[in-house]
Amino acid sequence: PSAMPNLTFQEGAPREHAFLWSEEAIRRGVLVHPYHNWFLSTAHTAEDIELVLEATDAAFRHVASRS
């Protein structure tokens, strides 16, 4: 369901990439599970979502730089 997205990496070392990505997001203040569904809520504000997107974008850049 769209309210329960998750992330998978298709290339390289998928599980290692997922854990590295999750760790980098945590370093930026965002907790996302590396291999299970996430749960969105109407309690999340636009600012919350922006924070998550900024943190996860930076985490993606970090993973890409290590690949």
JSON list of C-alpha atoms in Angstrom, two decimals:
[
{"chain": "A", "resi": 1, "resn": "PRO", "atom": "CA", "xyz": [0.00, 0.00, 0.00]},
{"chain": "A", "resi": 2, "resn": "SER", "atom": "CA", "xyz": [1.17, 3.51, -0.76]},
{"chain": "A", "resi": 3, "resn": "ALA", "atom": "CA", "xyz": [0.92, 4.44, 2.94]},
{"chain": "A", "resi": 4, "resn": "MET", "atom": "CA", "xyz": [3.50, 1.72, 3.72]},
{"chain": "A", "resi": 5, "resn": "PRO", "atom": "CA", "xyz": [6.46, 2.25, 1.36]},
{"chain": "A", "resi": 6, "resn": "ASN", "atom": "CA", "xyz": [9.79, 0.54, 1.71]},
{"chain": "A", "resi": 7, "resn": "LEU", "atom": "CA", "xyz": [13.15, 0.64, 0.01]},
{"chain": "A", "resi": 8, "resn": "THR", "atom": "CA", "xyz": [15.22, -1.98, -1.79]},
{"chain": "A", "resi": 9, "resn": "PHE", "atom": "CA", "xyz": [18.50, -1.63, -3.61]},
{"chain": "A", "resi": 10, "resn": "GLN", "atom": "CA", "xyz": [18.79, -3.69, -6.78]},
{"chain": "A", "resi": 11, "resn": "GLU", "atom": "CA", "xyz": [22.53, -3.54, -7.46]},
{"chain": "A", "resi": 12, "resn": "GLY", "atom": "CA", "xyz": [25.73, -4.04, -5.55]},
{"chain": "A", "resi": 13, "resn": "ALA", "atom": "CA", "xyz": [25.18, -5.37, -2.04]},
{"chain": "A", "resi": 14, "resn": "PRO", "atom": "CA", "xyz": [21.47, -4.63, -1.47]},
{"chain": "A", "resi": 15, "resn": "ARG", "atom": "CA", "xyz": [21.30, -5.39, 2.24]},
{"chain": "A", "resi": 16, "resn": "GLU", "atom": "CA", "xyz": [24.58, -3.62, 3.02]},
{"chain": "A", "resi": 17, "resn": "HIS", "atom": "CA", "xyz": [23.46, -0.59, 1.02]},
{"chain": "A", "resi": 18, "resn": "ALA", "atom": "CA", "xyz": [20.13, -0.52, 2.86]},
{"chain": "A", "resi": 19, "resn": "PHE", "atom": "CA", "xyz": [21.82, -0.62, 6.27]},
{"chain": "A", "resi": 20, "resn": "LEU", "atom": "CA", "xyz": [24.36, 2.04, 5.29]},
{"chain": "A", "resi": 21, "resn": "TRP", "atom": "CA", "xyz": [21.59, 4.25, 3.90]},
{"chain": "A", "resi": 22, "resn": "SER", "atom": "CA", "xyz": [19.53, 3.83, 7.07]},
{"chain": "A", "resi": 23, "resn": "GLU", "atom": "CA", "xyz": [22.55, 4.62, 9.28]},
{"chain": "A", "resi": 24, "resn": "GLU", "atom": "CA", "xyz": [23.27, 7.77, 7.30]},
{"chain": "A", "resi": 25, "resn": "ALA", "atom": "CA", "xyz": [19.63, 8.88, 7.60]},
{"chain": "A", "resi": 26, "resn": "ILE", "atom": "CA", "xyz": [19.82, 8.33, 11.37]},
{"chain": "A", "resi": 27, "resn": "ARG", "atom": "CA", "xyz": [22.97, 10.50, 11.51]},
{"chain": "A", "resi": 28, "resn": "ARG", "atom": "CA", "xyz": [20.81, 13.22, 9.98]},
{"chain": "A", "resi": 29, "resn": "GLY", "atom": "CA", "xyz": [17.98, 12.85, 12.47]},
{"chain": "A", "resi": 30, "resn": "VAL", "atom": "CA", "xyz": [15.65, 10.52, 10.57]},
{"chain": "A", "resi": 31, "resn": "LEU", "atom": "CA", "xyz": [14.86, 6.94, 11.60]},
{"chain": "A", "resi": 32, "resn": "VAL", "atom": "CA", "xyz": [13.90, 4.68, 8.69]},
{"chain": "A", "resi": 33, "resn": "HIS", "atom": "CA", "xyz": [13.89, 0.92, 8.77]},
{"chain": "A", "resi": 34, "resn": "PRO", "atom": "CA", "xyz": [16.42, -0.55, 6.31]},
{"chain": "A", "resi": 35, "resn": "TYR", "atom": "CA", "xyz": [14.29, -3.44, 5.05]},
{"chain": "A", "resi": 36, "resn": "HIS", "atom": "CA", "xyz": [10.72, -3.22, 6.30]},
{"chain": "A", "resi": 37, "resn": "ASN", "atom": "CA", "xyz": [7.70, -1.08, 5.47]},
{"chain": "A", "resi": 38, "resn": "TRP", "atom": "CA", "xyz": [7.51, 2.46, 6.78]},
{"chain": "A", "resi": 39, "resn": "PHE", "atom": "CA", "xyz": [4.29, 3.95, 8.07]},
{"chain": "A", "resi": 40, "resn": "LEU", "atom": "CA", "xyz": [3.12, 7.41, 7.07]},
{"chain": "A", "resi": 41, "resn": "SER", "atom": "CA", "xyz": [0.65, 9.35, 9.14]},
{"chain": "A", "resi": 42, "resn": "THR", "atom": "CA", "xyz": [-1.48, 12.44, 8.78]},
{"chain": "A", "resi": 43, "resn": "ALA", "atom": "CA", "xyz": [0.33, 13.61, 11.92]},
{"chain": "A", "resi": 44, "resn": "HIS", "atom": "CA", "xyz": [3.45, 14.14, 9.80]},
{"chain": "A", "resi": 45, "resn": "THR", "atom": "CA", "xyz": [3.74, 17.78, 8.83]},
{"chain": "A", "resi": 46, "resn": "ALA", "atom": "CA", "xyz": [5.12, 19.20, 5.61]},
{"chain": "A", "resi": 47, "resn": "GLU", "atom": "CA", "xyz": [8.22, 20.14, 7.61]},
{"chain": "A", "resi": 48, "resn": "ASP", "atom": "CA", "xyz": [8.60, 16.54, 8.83]},
{"chain": "A", "resi": 49, "resn": "ILE", "atom": "CA", "xyz": [8.43, 15.26, 5.28]},
{"chain": "A", "resi": 50, "resn": "GLU", "atom": "CA", "xyz": [10.93, 17.86, 4.08]},
{"chain": "A", "resi": 51, "resn": "LEU", "atom": "CA", "xyz": [13.35, 16.82, 6.84]},
{"chain": "A", "resi": 52, "resn": "VAL", "atom": "CA", "xyz": [13.02, 13.17, 5.83]},
{"chain": "A", "resi": 53, "resn": "LEU", "atom": "CA", "xyz": [13.56, 13.95, 2.15]},
{"chain": "A", "resi": 54, "resn": "GLU", "atom": "CA", "xyz": [16.65, 16.06, 2.85]},
{"chain": "A", "resi": 55, "resn": "ALA", "atom": "CA", "xyz": [18.14, 13.41, 5.15]},
{"chain": "A", "resi": 56, "resn": "THR", "atom": "CA", "xyz": [17.42, 10.51, 2.82]},
{"chain": "A", "resi": 57, "resn": "ASP", "atom": "CA", "xyz": [18.70, 12.38, -0.24]},
{"chain": "A", "resi": 58, "resn": "ALA", "atom": "CA", "xyz": [21.98, 12.99, 1.60]},
{"chain": "A", "resi": 59, "resn": "ALA", "atom": "CA", "xyz": [22.04, 9.32, 2.64]},
{"chain": "A", "resi": 60, "resn": "PHE", "atom": "CA", "xyz": [21.57, 8.26, -1.01]},
{"chain": "A", "resi": 61, "resn": "ARG", "atom": "CA", "xyz": [24.47, 10.48, -2.04]},
{"chain": "A", "resi": 62, "resn": "HIS", "atom": "CA", "xyz": [26.62, 8.89, 0.66]},
{"chain": "A", "resi": 63, "resn": "VAL", "atom": "CA", "xyz": [25.77, 5.36, -0.47]},
{"chain": "A", "resi": 64, "resn": "ALA", "atom": "CA", "xyz": [26.46, 6.30, -4.10]},
{"chain": "A", "resi": 65, "resn": "SER", "atom": "CA", "xyz": [29.85, 7.74, -3.17]},
{"chain": "A", "resi": 66, "resn": "ARG", "atom": "CA", "xyz": [30.82, 4.45, -1.51]},
{"chain": "A", "resi": 67, "resn": "SER", "atom": "CA", "xyz": [29.70, 2.25, -4.41]}
]
